[in-house]
Structure formats: structure tokens, C-alpha cells
CSV table of C-alpha atoms and ligand atoms in Angstrom, one decimal:
chain,number,residue,atom,x,y,z
A,1,MET,CA,-27.4,20.7,-10.3
A,2,GLN,CA,-25.5,20.7,-6.6
A,3,THR,CA,-23.3,17.7,-6.9
A,4,MET,CA,-21.0,16.5,-9.4
A,5,ALA,CA,-18.0,14.0,-9.4
A,6,ILE,CA,-15.1,14.0,-11.9
A,7,ILE,CA,-13.6,10.4,-12.2
A,8,GLY,CA,-10.7,8.9,-14.2
A,9,ALA,CA,-12.3,6.1,-16.4
A,10,GLN,CA,-8.9,4.5,-17.2
A,11,TRP,CA,-5.7,3.6,-15.3
A,12,GLY,CA,-5.4,7.7,-14.4
A,13,ASP,CA,-3.5,10.6,-16.2
A,14,GLU,CA,-6.8,11.4,-18.4
A,15,GLY,CA,-6.6,14.7,-17.9
A,16,LYS,CA,-8.8,15.1,-14.7
A,17,GLY,CA,-7.3,18.1,-13.3
A,18,LYS,CA,-8.2,20.0,-16.3
A,19,ILE,CA,-11.8,19.3,-16.2
A,20,THR,CA,-12.0,19.7,-12.7
A,21,ASP,CA,-10.1,23.2,-13.0
A,22,LEU,CA,-12.7,24.3,-15.7
A,23,LEU,CA,-15.9,23.2,-13.5
A,24,ALA,CA,-14.4,24.6,-10.4
A,25,GLU,CA,-15.1,27.8,-11.8
A,26,LYS,CA,-18.7,27.2,-11.0
A,27,SER,CA,-18.3,25.5,-7.8
A,28,ASP,CA,-18.2,26.6,-4.4
A,29,LEU,CA,-16.5,23.5,-2.9
A,30,VAL,CA,-13.8,21.0,-4.6
A,31,ILE,CA,-13.1,17.9,-2.6
A,32,ARG,CA,-10.5,15.3,-2.7
A,33,TYR,CA,-11.7,12.0,-1.3
A,34,GLN,CA,-9.0,9.0,-2.0
A,35,GLY,CA,-5.4,8.8,-2.6
A,36,GLY,CA,-2.5,11.0,-1.7
A,37,HIS,CA,0.3,12.6,-3.5
A,38,ASN,CA,0.7,9.9,-6.0
A,39,ALA,CA,-1.7,12.0,-8.3
A,40,GLY,CA,-0.5,14.7,-10.6
A,41,HIS,CA,-2.8,17.0,-11.8
A,42,THR,CA,-1.7,19.4,-14.4
A,43,ILE,CA,-3.2,22.4,-15.1
A,44,TRP,CA,-2.4,25.1,-17.6
A,45,VAL,CA,-3.5,28.6,-17.5
A,46,ASN,CA,-2.3,31.2,-19.9
A,47,GLY,CA,0.7,28.8,-20.9
A,48,GLN,CA,1.9,28.4,-17.4
A,49,LYS,CA,2.1,24.9,-15.9
A,50,THR,CA,0.9,24.1,-12.4
A,51,VAL,CA,1.0,20.4,-11.3
A,52,LEU,CA,-1.4,19.5,-8.2
A,53,HIS,CA,-0.5,16.4,-6.3
A,54,VAL,CA,-2.8,16.5,-3.0
A,55,ILE,CA,-4.0,20.0,-2.9
A,56,PRO,CA,-7.4,20.1,-4.9
A,57,SER,CA,-7.6,21.5,-8.5
A,58,GLY,CA,-10.1,24.4,-7.3
A,59,VAL,CA,-7.3,25.8,-5.4
A,60,LEU,CA,-6.6,28.0,-8.4
A,61,HIS,CA,-10.0,29.6,-8.3
A,62,PRO,CA,-10.0,32.2,-5.2
A,63,HIS,CA,-13.9,31.7,-4.7
A,64,CYS,CA,-13.7,28.1,-4.2
A,65,THR,CA,-13.0,26.1,-1.0
A,66,SER,CA,-10.7,23.3,-1.5
A,67,VAL,CA,-11.2,20.5,0.5
A,68,ILE,CA,-9.0,17.3,1.4
A,69,GLY,CA,-11.5,14.7,2.8
A,70,HIS,CA,-10.8,12.0,5.5
A,71,GLY,CA,-10.1,9.4,2.7
A,72,VAL,CA,-7.0,10.9,1.6
A,73,VAL,CA,-3.6,9.7,2.6
A,74,LEU,CA,-1.6,12.9,3.5
A,75,GLU,CA,2.2,13.3,3.8
A,76,PRO,CA,2.6,16.6,5.6
A,77,GLU,CA,6.0,17.5,4.3
A,78,ASN,CA,4.9,17.1,0.8
A,79,PHE,CA,1.7,19.1,1.6
A,80,LEU,CA,3.4,21.9,3.2
A,81,ASN,CA,6.2,22.1,0.1
A,82,GLU,CA,3.1,21.9,-2.4
A,83,LEU,CA,1.1,24.8,-0.7
A,84,LYS,CA,4.4,27.0,-0.9
A,85,LYS,CA,4.8,26.4,-4.6
A,86,ILE,CA,0.8,26.7,-5.1
A,87,LYS,CA,0.8,30.4,-2.9
A,88,THR,CA,3.1,31.5,-5.7
A,89,VAL,CA,0.3,31.4,-8.4
A,90,ALA,CA,-2.8,31.6,-6.1
A,91,LYS,CA,-4.3,32.9,-3.0
A,92,VAL,CA,-4.3,30.5,-0.5
A,93,THR,CA,-5.4,30.6,2.9
A,94,PRO,CA,-6.8,28.8,6.0
A,95,GLU,CA,-10.2,30.0,4.6
A,96,ASN,CA,-10.1,28.4,1.2
A,97,LEU,CA,-8.1,25.3,2.0
A,98,LYS,CA,-9.3,22.8,4.3
A,99,VAL,CA,-7.7,19.5,5.5
A,100,SER,CA,-9.7,16.8,7.4
A,101,ALA,CA,-8.5,16.3,10.9
A,102,THR,CA,-9.2,12.5,10.3
A,103,ALA,CA,-7.2,12.1,6.9
A,104,THR,CA,-4.6,9.2,7.3
A,105,VAL,CA,-0.9,10.6,7.7
A,106,ILE,CA,1.7,8.9,5.6
A,107,THR,CA,4.9,8.8,7.8
A,108,GLN,CA,8.3,8.0,6.7
A,109,TYR,CA,8.0,4.4,7.8
A,110,HIS,CA,5.2,3.9,4.9
A,111,LYS,CA,7.8,5.6,2.4
A,112,LEU,CA,10.3,3.3,3.4
A,113,LEU,CA,8.2,0.5,3.1
A,114,ASP,CA,6.9,1.0,-0.2
A,115,ALA,CA,10.3,1.5,-1.5
A,116,ALA,CA,11.7,-1.6,0.0
A,117,ARG,CA,9.0,-3.6,-1.1
A,118,GLU,CA,9.5,-2.3,-4.9
A,119,ALA,CA,13.1,-2.8,-4.8
A,120,GLN,CA,13.0,-6.2,-2.9
A,121,GLY,CA,9.7,-7.6,-2.6
A,122,PRO,CA,8.7,-10.8,-4.4
A,123,GLU,CA,6.5,-8.8,-6.8
A,124,LYS,CA,6.9,-5.4,-8.3
A,125,ILE,CA,3.7,-3.2,-8.7
A,126,GLY,CA,5.6,-0.1,-10.1
A,127,THR,CA,3.8,2.3,-7.6
A,128,THR,CA,4.9,5.9,-7.5
A,129,GLY,CA,7.0,5.2,-4.1
A,130,LYS,CA,5.0,7.9,-2.2
A,131,GLY,CA,4.2,5.3,0.7
A,132,ILE,CA,0.5,5.3,-0.5
A,133,GLY,CA,0.1,1.3,0.1
A,134,PRO,CA,1.6,1.0,3.4
A,135,ALA,CA,-0.5,4.1,4.9
A,136,TYR,CA,-3.5,2.5,3.6
A,137,GLU,CA,-2.6,-0.9,5.4
A,138,ASP,CA,-2.0,0.7,8.6
A,139,LYS,CA,-5.4,2.7,8.3
A,140,ILE,CA,-7.6,-0.5,7.6
A,141,SER,CA,-5.4,-2.4,10.3
A,142,ARG,CA,-6.2,0.6,12.9
A,143,ARG,CA,-2.7,1.5,13.3
A,144,ALA,CA,-2.7,4.5,11.4
A,145,ILE,CA,-1.9,8.3,12.6
A,146,LYS,CA,-4.9,10.8,11.6
A,147,VAL,CA,-3.9,14.6,11.0
A,148,LYS,CA,-5.6,15.5,14.5
A,149,ASP,CA,-2.8,13.4,16.4
A,150,LEU,CA,0.0,15.6,14.6
A,151,LEU,CA,-1.2,18.4,16.8
A,152,ASP,CA,-1.1,16.5,20.0
A,153,LYS,CA,2.4,15.1,20.9
A,154,ASP,CA,1.2,12.4,23.4
A,155,SER,CA,-1.2,11.0,20.9
A,156,LEU,CA,1.5,10.9,18.2
A,157,ILE,CA,4.1,8.9,20.5
A,158,ARG,CA,1.3,6.6,21.4
A,159,ARG,CA,0.0,6.0,17.8
A,160,LEU,CA,3.4,5.8,16.1
A,161,GLY,CA,4.4,3.4,19.1
A,162,VAL,CA,1.5,0.7,17.7
A,163,GLY,CA,3.0,-0.7,14.9
A,164,HIS,CA,6.7,0.3,15.4
A,165,SER,CA,8.0,-2.6,16.9
A,166,GLU,CA,6.8,-4.8,13.9
A,167,LYS,CA,7.9,-2.5,11.4
A,168,ALA,CA,11.2,-2.2,13.0
A,169,ILE,CA,11.6,-6.1,12.4
A,170,LEU,CA,10.8,-5.7,8.8
A,171,PHE,CA,13.4,-3.0,8.2
A,172,LYS,CA,16.2,-4.5,10.5
A,173,ASN,CA,15.7,-8.2,9.6
A,174,LEU,CA,14.2,-8.3,6.3
A,175,TYR,CA,14.9,-5.0,4.4
A,176,GLN,CA,18.0,-4.4,6.1
A,177,ILE,CA,17.7,-0.6,5.9
A,178,ASP,CA,18.0,2.3,8.2
A,179,PHE,CA,14.8,3.5,9.8
A,180,PRO,CA,13.9,6.5,11.9
A,181,SER,CA,13.3,6.3,15.7
A,182,ILE,CA,10.1,7.0,17.1
A,183,GLU,CA,11.4,10.3,18.8
A,184,GLU,CA,12.9,11.6,15.6
A,185,GLU,CA,9.7,10.7,13.9
A,186,VAL,CA,7.6,12.2,16.5
A,187,GLU,CA,9.5,15.4,16.4
A,188,ARG,CA,9.1,15.8,12.7
A,189,LEU,CA,5.7,15.1,12.6
A,190,TYR,CA,4.9,17.5,15.4
A,191,LYS,CA,6.8,20.2,13.8
A,192,LEU,CA,5.1,19.8,10.6
A,193,GLY,CA,1.7,19.5,12.4
A,194,GLN,CA,2.3,23.2,13.8
A,195,GLU,CA,3.0,24.5,10.3
A,196,MET,CA,-0.3,22.9,8.9
A,197,LYS,CA,-2.6,23.3,12.0
A,198,ASP,CA,-4.7,26.3,10.7
A,199,TYR,CA,-5.9,24.4,7.9
A,200,VAL,CA,-7.4,21.5,9.9
A,201,CYS,CA,-11.0,21.1,10.6
A,202,ASP,CA,-14.0,18.7,10.4
A,203,THR,CA,-14.4,18.5,6.9
A,204,PHE,CA,-17.4,16.2,7.3
A,205,SER,CA,-19.5,18.9,9.0
A,206,LEU,CA,-18.2,21.6,6.5
A,207,ILE,CA,-19.5,19.6,3.4
A,208,ASP,CA,-22.7,19.0,5.6
A,209,GLU,CA,-23.4,22.5,6.2
A,210,SER,CA,-22.4,23.6,2.5
A,211,LEU,CA,-24.9,21.2,0.8
A,212,ALA,CA,-27.7,22.7,3.6
A,213,LYS,CA,-26.9,26.1,2.4
A,214,GLY,CA,-27.2,25.1,-1.3
A,215,LYS,CA,-23.5,25.2,-2.4
A,216,ARG,CA,-22.3,23.5,-5.3
A,217,LEU,CA,-20.0,20.6,-4.7
A,218,LEU,CA,-17.4,19.1,-6.8
A,219,TYR,CA,-15.7,15.9,-6.1
A,220,GLU,CA,-12.2,15.2,-7.5
A,221,GLY,CA,-11.2,11.9,-8.2
A,222,ALA,CA,-7.6,10.7,-8.3
A,223,GLN,CA,-5.9,8.1,-10.3
A,224,GLY,CA,-8.9,6.0,-12.3
A,225,ILE,CA,-11.3,3.4,-12.2
A,226,LEU,CA,-8.8,0.4,-13.3
A,227,LEU,CA,-6.5,1.2,-10.4
A,228,ASP,CA,-9.2,1.1,-7.7
A,229,ILE,CA,-8.1,-1.6,-4.9
A,230,ASP,CA,-11.7,-3.4,-5.5
A,231,TYR,CA,-12.6,-2.7,-9.3
A,232,GLY,CA,-9.0,-2.5,-10.8
A,233,THR,CA,-6.8,-4.7,-12.2
A,234,TYR,CA,-5.7,-6.3,-9.0
A,235,PRO,CA,-2.8,-6.6,-7.8
A,236,TYR,CA,-1.5,-3.7,-10.3
A,237,VAL,CA,-3.9,-1.1,-8.6
A,238,THR,CA,-3.5,1.9,-5.9
A,239,SER,CA,-4.7,1.3,-2.5
A,240,SER,CA,-7.7,3.4,-2.5
A,241,SER,CA,-11.6,3.5,-3.9
A,242,THR,CA,-11.0,5.4,-7.0
A,243,THR,CA,-14.6,4.6,-8.0
A,244,ALA,CA,-17.5,7.1,-7.2
A,245,SER,CA,-17.8,4.7,-4.3
A,246,GLY,CA,-15.0,6.2,-2.7
A,247,ILE,CA,-16.8,9.7,-2.3
A,248,PHE,CA,-19.0,8.2,0.1
A,249,THR,CA,-16.3,6.6,2.1
A,250,GLY,CA,-13.7,9.4,1.7
A,251,ALA,CA,-15.5,12.7,2.2
A,252,GLY,CA,-19.0,12.3,2.7
A,253,ILE,CA,-22.3,13.4,1.1
A,254,PRO,CA,-24.6,13.9,3.6
A,255,ASN,CA,-28.0,12.9,2.8
A,256,HIS,CA,-27.5,13.7,-0.8
A,257,LYS,CA,-26.5,12.0,-4.2
A,258,LEU,CA,-24.3,12.4,-7.0
A,259,GLU,CA,-26.3,14.3,-9.8
A,260,GLU,CA,-23.5,13.9,-12.5
A,261,VAL,CA,-20.4,11.4,-12.4
A,262,ILE,CA,-18.4,12.5,-15.3
A,263,GLY,CA,-15.7,10.0,-16.4
A,264,VAL,CA,-12.7,11.1,-17.8
A,265,ALA,CA,-10.9,9.3,-20.4
A,266,LYS,CA,-8.3,10.0,-23.2
A,267,ALA,CA,-9.2,9.5,-26.8
A,268,TYR,CA,-6.5,6.5,-26.3
A,269,THR,CA,-5.5,4.7,-23.5
A,270,THR,CA,-2.2,5.1,-21.3
A,271,ARG,CA,-0.9,3.3,-18.1
A,272,VAL,CA,2.3,3.7,-16.0
A,273,GLY,CA,3.5,0.8,-13.6
A,274,GLU,CA,2.8,-2.8,-14.2
A,275,GLY,CA,-0.3,-4.7,-15.2
A,276,PRO,CA,-2.2,-5.9,-18.2
A,277,PHE,CA,-3.2,-3.4,-20.9
A,278,PRO,CA,-5.0,-5.4,-24.1
A,279,THR,CA,-4.5,-2.4,-26.4
A,280,GLU,CA,-1.0,-1.4,-25.6
A,281,LEU,CA,1.0,-0.2,-28.9
A,282,PHE,CA,4.7,-1.7,-28.7
A,283,ASP,CA,5.5,-0.5,-32.4
A,284,GLU,CA,6.5,3.0,-33.6
A,285,LEU,CA,3.1,4.3,-33.3
A,286,GLY,CA,2.9,3.9,-29.9
A,287,ALA,CA,6.1,5.9,-29.4
A,288,LEU,CA,4.6,8.4,-31.6
A,289,ILE,CA,1.5,8.6,-29.3
A,290,GLN,CA,3.6,9.0,-26.3
A,291,THR,CA,5.9,11.4,-27.6
A,292,LYS,CA,3.2,13.6,-29.1
A,293,GLY,CA,1.1,13.4,-26.3
A,294,ASN,CA,4.0,14.1,-23.5
A,295,GLU,CA,3.2,10.9,-22.1
A,296,VAL,CA,5.2,11.0,-19.0
A,297,GLY,CA,4.1,10.7,-15.5
A,298,ALA,CA,3.5,14.2,-13.5
A,299,THR,CA,4.4,12.4,-10.4
A,300,THR,CA,7.5,10.3,-11.2
A,301,GLY,CA,8.6,11.1,-14.5
A,302,ARG,CA,8.1,7.7,-16.0
A,303,LYS,CA,7.2,7.2,-19.6
A,304,ARG,CA,3.6,5.8,-19.9
A,305,ARG,CA,2.7,2.7,-21.9
A,306,CYS,CA,0.1,3.8,-24.7
A,307,GLY,CA,-2.4,1.9,-27.0
A,308,TRP,CA,-5.6,2.6,-28.6
A,309,LEU,CA,-9.1,3.5,-26.8
A,310,ASP,CA,-10.5,0.3,-25.3
A,311,ILE,CA,-14.3,0.3,-25.3
A,312,PRO,CA,-14.8,-2.9,-23.2
A,313,LEU,CA,-12.6,-1.2,-20.4
A,314,LEU,CA,-14.8,2.0,-20.6
A,315,ARG,CA,-18.0,0.1,-20.4
A,316,TYR,CA,-16.9,-1.6,-17.3
A,317,ALA,CA,-15.7,1.7,-16.1
A,318,ILE,CA,-19.3,3.1,-16.6
A,319,LYS,CA,-21.0,0.3,-14.8
A,320,SER,CA,-18.4,0.4,-11.8
A,321,SER,CA,-18.9,4.2,-11.0
A,322,GLN,CA,-22.7,4.7,-12.7
A,323,LEU,CA,-20.8,7.3,-14.9
A,324,THR,CA,-23.6,9.6,-16.3
A,325,SER,CA,-21.2,11.1,-19.2
A,326,ILE,CA,-17.8,11.2,-20.4
A,327,ALA,CA,-15.2,14.0,-21.0
A,328,LEU,CA,-12.9,12.8,-23.9
A,329,THR,CA,-9.5,14.5,-23.8
A,330,LYS,CA,-6.4,14.9,-25.9
A,331,LEU,CA,-8.0,14.5,-29.3
A,332,ASP,CA,-5.7,16.6,-30.6
A,333,ILE,CA,-3.1,14.2,-30.0
A,334,LEU,CA,-4.7,11.5,-32.5
A,335,SER,CA,-5.0,14.0,-35.2
A,336,ASN,CA,-2.9,13.2,-38.4
A,337,LEU,CA,-1.7,10.0,-37.1
A,338,PRO,CA,-1.2,7.6,-39.8
A,339,GLU,CA,-3.7,5.1,-38.9
A,340,LEU,CA,-6.4,5.2,-36.1
A,341,LYS,CA,-8.3,2.2,-34.4
A,342,ILE,CA,-10.5,1.8,-31.5
A,343,CYS,CA,-11.1,-1.8,-29.6
A,344,TYR,CA,-14.8,-2.5,-29.5
A,345,ALA,CA,-14.5,-5.9,-27.9
A,346,TYR,CA,-12.3,-8.7,-26.9
A,347,GLU,CA,-11.8,-12.3,-28.1
A,348,VAL,CA,-11.4,-14.5,-24.8
A,349,ASN,CA,-11.3,-17.9,-25.3
A,350,GLY,CA,-12.8,-17.9,-28.6
A,351,GLN,CA,-15.6,-15.8,-27.6
A,352,LYS,CA,-16.5,-12.3,-28.5
A,353,VAL,CA,-16.8,-10.0,-24.7
A,354,ASP,CA,-18.0,-6.6,-24.9
A,355,CYS,CA,-17.2,-5.5,-21.4
A,356,ALA,CA,-13.9,-5.8,-19.5
A,357,TYR,CA,-15.8,-7.5,-16.5
A,358,PRO,CA,-13.2,-8.6,-13.6
A,359,GLY,CA,-13.8,-12.2,-14.5
A,360,ILE,CA,-11.8,-11.8,-17.7
A,361,ASN,CA,-8.2,-12.1,-17.7
A,362,LEU,CA,-6.8,-9.3,-19.5
A,363,GLN,CA,-3.6,-10.8,-19.8
A,364,HIS,CA,-5.3,-13.0,-22.3
A,365,ALA,CA,-8.0,-10.9,-23.8
A,366,LYS,CA,-7.2,-10.3,-27.8
A,367,PRO,CA,-8.4,-6.7,-28.7
A,368,LEU,CA,-10.8,-6.5,-31.7
A,369,PHE,CA,-10.0,-3.2,-33.5
A,370,LYS,CA,-12.2,-1.4,-35.8
A,371,ASP,CA,-10.5,1.1,-38.4
A,372,PHE,CA,-11.4,4.6,-39.0
A,373,THR,CA,-10.3,7.3,-41.3
A,374,PRO,CA,-7.8,9.3,-39.6
A,375,PHE,CA,-9.3,12.7,-38.8
A,376,LYS,CA,-6.8,15.9,-39.6
A,377,ASP,CA,-8.6,18.4,-37.2
A,378,ASP,CA,-6.6,21.3,-36.1
A,379,PHE,CA,-9.3,22.6,-33.8
A,380,SER,CA,-8.9,26.3,-35.3
A,381,GLU,CA,-12.6,26.3,-36.2
A,382,SER,CA,-15.7,25.4,-33.9
A,383,LYS,CA,-16.7,22.9,-36.7
A,384,ILE,CA,-15.3,19.4,-36.6
A,385,SER,CA,-14.5,17.1,-39.5
A,386,ASN,CA,-16.8,14.4,-40.5
A,387,ASP,CA,-13.9,11.8,-39.8
A,388,LEU,CA,-13.7,13.1,-36.1
A,389,ASN,CA,-17.3,13.1,-35.9
A,390,THR,CA,-17.3,9.8,-37.0
A,391,TYR,CA,-14.7,8.6,-34.4
A,392,MET,CA,-16.7,10.4,-31.5
A,393,SER,CA,-20.1,9.3,-32.7
A,394,PHE,CA,-18.8,5.6,-32.5
A,395,ILE,CA,-17.7,6.3,-29.1
A,396,GLN,CA,-20.7,7.6,-27.6
A,397,ASP,CA,-23.0,5.3,-29.3
A,398,SER,CA,-20.8,2.0,-28.1
A,399,LEU,CA,-21.0,3.3,-24.4
A,400,GLY,CA,-24.6,4.6,-24.4
A,401,ILE,CA,-23.9,7.8,-22.5
A,402,PRO,CA,-23.1,10.9,-23.8
A,403,VAL,CA,-19.6,12.5,-24.7
A,404,SER,CA,-20.5,16.0,-22.5
A,405,ILE,CA,-17.1,17.6,-22.8
A,406,TYR,CA,-14.1,17.1,-25.4
A,407,ALA,CA,-10.9,18.7,-25.0
A,408,TYR,CA,-8.2,19.3,-27.9
A,409,GLY,CA,-5.3,21.0,-25.9
A,410,PRO,CA,-3.8,21.6,-22.3
A,411,ASP,CA,-4.9,25.2,-22.0
A,412,ARG,CA,-8.5,26.3,-20.3
A,413,ASN,CA,-10.0,27.5,-23.7
A,414,GLN,CA,-9.1,24.5,-25.6
A,415,VAL,CA,-12.4,22.6,-24.7
A,416,VAL,CA,-16.0,22.1,-25.8
A,417,PHE,CA,-18.7,21.9,-23.6
A,418,LYS,CA,-21.4,19.9,-25.3
A,419,LYS,CA,-23.6,19.6,-22.1
A,420,ASN,CA,-24.7,22.5,-19.8
A,421,LEU,CA,-22.9,21.2,-16.3
A,422,PHE,CA,-24.1,23.0,-13.2
B,501,LIG,P1,0.6,3.9,-5.9
B,501,LIG,O1,-0.6,4.4,-6.0
B,501,LIG,O2,2.0,4.7,-5.6
B,501,LIG,O3,0.6,2.8,-4.6
B,501,LIG,O4,1.1,2.9,-7.1
B,501,LIG,C1,0.3,1.8,-7.4
B,501,LIG,C2,-0.3,1.9,-9.1
B,501,LIG,O5,-0.9,3.0,-9.3
B,501,LIG,C3,0.9,2.0,-10.1
B,501,LIG,O6,0.7,1.3,-11.1
B,501,LIG,C4,1.1,3.4,-10.1
B,501,LIG,O7,1.7,3.5,-11.3
B,501,LIG,C5,-0.3,3.7,-10.3
B,501,LIG,N1,-0.8,5.2,-10.0
B,501,LIG,C6,-1.0,5.9,-8.9
B,501,LIG,N2,-1.1,7.0,-8.9
B,501,LIG,C7,-1.3,7.1,-10.2
B,501,LIG,C8,-1.7,8.3,-11.1
B,501,LIG,O8,-2.1,9.5,-10.6
B,501,LIG,N3,-1.8,8.3,-12.3
B,501,LIG,C9,-1.3,6.9,-12.8
B,501,LIG,N4,-1.2,6.2,-12.3
B,501,LIG,C10,-1.0,5.9,-11.0
């Protein structure tokens, strides 16, 4: 197998970082293709925690080349800070970390706009406040700055000037907040560009050449399918293509197809920010899962909302990203709970619905639950209990694709591969 993708199958935070880290061991390139530093991929190695935001999880493996593709929105200051931190635990050089020259840059203006809209706008999305949405807006409206522009002051002045007068009106008249002048922002960005220039390259050609040489490529998704700008629970979504389709627009996979698309799903469901969540638990059990699972955002520190596993959502995720298998994470959190349920379908307007198609108003979807005998596994032995086997078999049978991996703890060795991958 030469090409594989790891995609969040829920609302993000499924434990993709851990799975990517494990598969990166056998990969030559690990490639991010969408999103930005709104992501928070937590990886534990020998009890030490590392959180990656925009740098691909392959960076912890010295033999891997980590690639930030052109579909990513990159905040240069955050990138350099993250790089500095990672260099204390891993050897990172311009040889093993590459940034696309055509990735979109997140500027101060984007961060200010994101914060102002969340604070003063008519509709709160609960964004991470990192400027992701406004940066993608500028990209689509052809006003964005690309990483290559950071290396050329004239381009920077010209490109920043394009949308500046409109933004100035918003900052001055609508939001009434201070904002940097073009000159200030050009100076800041140019300086950052000089610091990162050795990492910048044509990543499309790098990927193309690597495929021709038979290298193994792992595409690392950020966020989750239900947060996709087109397939997600709009408007409570992020602004990028988080489904597998984002790979084709955000990094390229020249003359090739994805051979394995692993959807990572928690054994339960979580969500941060606003938006519908049919299986959400508002009681003590939800609070218990939140505490036990340490369900706190790795990027924003916000508490995550928690609920039971939602099969109709996963069925939709499988269809919208052509997932070939599931990696089920955090099974240990469900062990020893007083009760255990899975939502196998919804009732919508008196009708039973098996798949969360976008036409369904999730706010009005009543989850139908199946009860399971709570399992009590401590995972110290390789054999799992009959109760856990029943729980996992139900998931696999309901989804129609195999559970290829399951994880029962944060560390690299707390995982079982049921399928030979790579
Ligand atoms: P934005 O991506 O900062 O614009 O936020 C839009 C929505 O996506 C909000 O509900 C965020 O909480 C959510 N979101 C963005 N990144 C992540 C992530 O990495 N994990 C979980 N939710 C995320």
C-alpha cells in the first residue's frame, strides 16, 4: 500500500494524532492538506505529551518528511513557535519539514476579524479564534497572501493592500477595534518569512516525485467530517474541506488514488463549539465521560460536550469520505461506566432514519438507543471481554466496514492493529 489517509470521522478530537504518529513510523511522507493551527493533535511518547497544531504528526519520526500542503492556512508566528517547541523533542530541519510556497497566510487582520465576529457578530460559531475562516474567505475571494509572498516585500505590500481598505472600514466603523497598518503588518510578516524561508518549497512536485519513487504517503486530516465546510453541520463548521476530498484540492495526489482511508472515531462522541449534537448527554454520565476522558480542547482549553456513539453520523461519514476502515479510540474511557448505549438510528418526524443525511435537521433528530452490558476491561491482557467484543462487533456490523485499529490509552503501545496497514 502506498497511499493512506487518516480522517476524523466525527467533530474532531478523535485521536487522529496518535493514529497518524503510529502509522508515520512506516511512512515516508506525512502530509497536512487543510485547516491550520485550529487543530490540536496530542501525542504521548514514553509518558511525555506533545501537542502539534499545524506541523504534521510525522515530525516525531526522524526518517519522515513532514509536509504542509497548499490547502493549509498558515499563521507564520505560530508555525515558528511550534517549530521551536518541537525542536526540543525531535530533530526538525528544512530537509524533513516542508511548507508549500502556495499555502495561504493567516494575518493579524484575520485573527482580529475572527475574534470580533465571535464577540459582536449576529451568530456565534464557537470558533477557535485563530483567524481560520477569514483567511479562507480571502483565499476564495482571491485576496489572500501566499507563503511565497512573505519572501518578497513588494508582493507583500501589493497583496496586503488588496483587501485592506474594506477591512479597515469593518474595523473602524463596524467593530470599532484597533488594527495594524499595512506597513506594520508587512514588516512583521516579512521578518517571519525570512525566518521560515528554508522550509518553503513546491510541495506538489515533492509529492509527485515521491509517488514516482514508490514512497509511502500518509495524509493527515485535521478536524472531522462533520466540521467540513460542505459536508458538515453548516454553519457550525470549520472553513476547510475536512473530508477525504480535501486531499485532492489541498495537497495533490498526482496520478494516484487513496488506497486506504481510515476514519478515526472515538468510542463515544464529543463536540466543541456550537451546533447540533443528537446524542449529547446533559447529565452526570456526560460529566463523568468528560472528566474521565479529559475532554478539554487541546487548542482552546474549552470543555468538550460529550455523548454516546452515533452510528447514523458515522454512516454518513463513511459515505462522504469513502472510508475503508475505522480506528476506534478511547475505549478505556467507557470501561466500568454504569451504563452503555449506542445510537443506532434517529426518529425524525415519526420516521426511522439510519443515516444522518444533510437534509435531516439534526436539531430535531431523536436518537434511538441500544443498551449494552457495560464492559469492565482493563486491557492488561491481549484478549478482550465478551461484553467489549459485543460492543465492537455491533459497531462494525452497523457500519459495514472493519474496525482496523482500536486504542485504549494515549500512549503509543496502547493500541491494537486488527488489519495489516502499510
Ligand atoms: P474554526 O475552525 O476556528 O473556524 O472553528 C469552527 C468550528 O470548528 C468550531 O466549532 C470549532 O470548535 C471547531 N474546530 C476547529 N478546529 C477543531 C479541532 O481541531 N477539533 C475540534 N473542533 C474544532
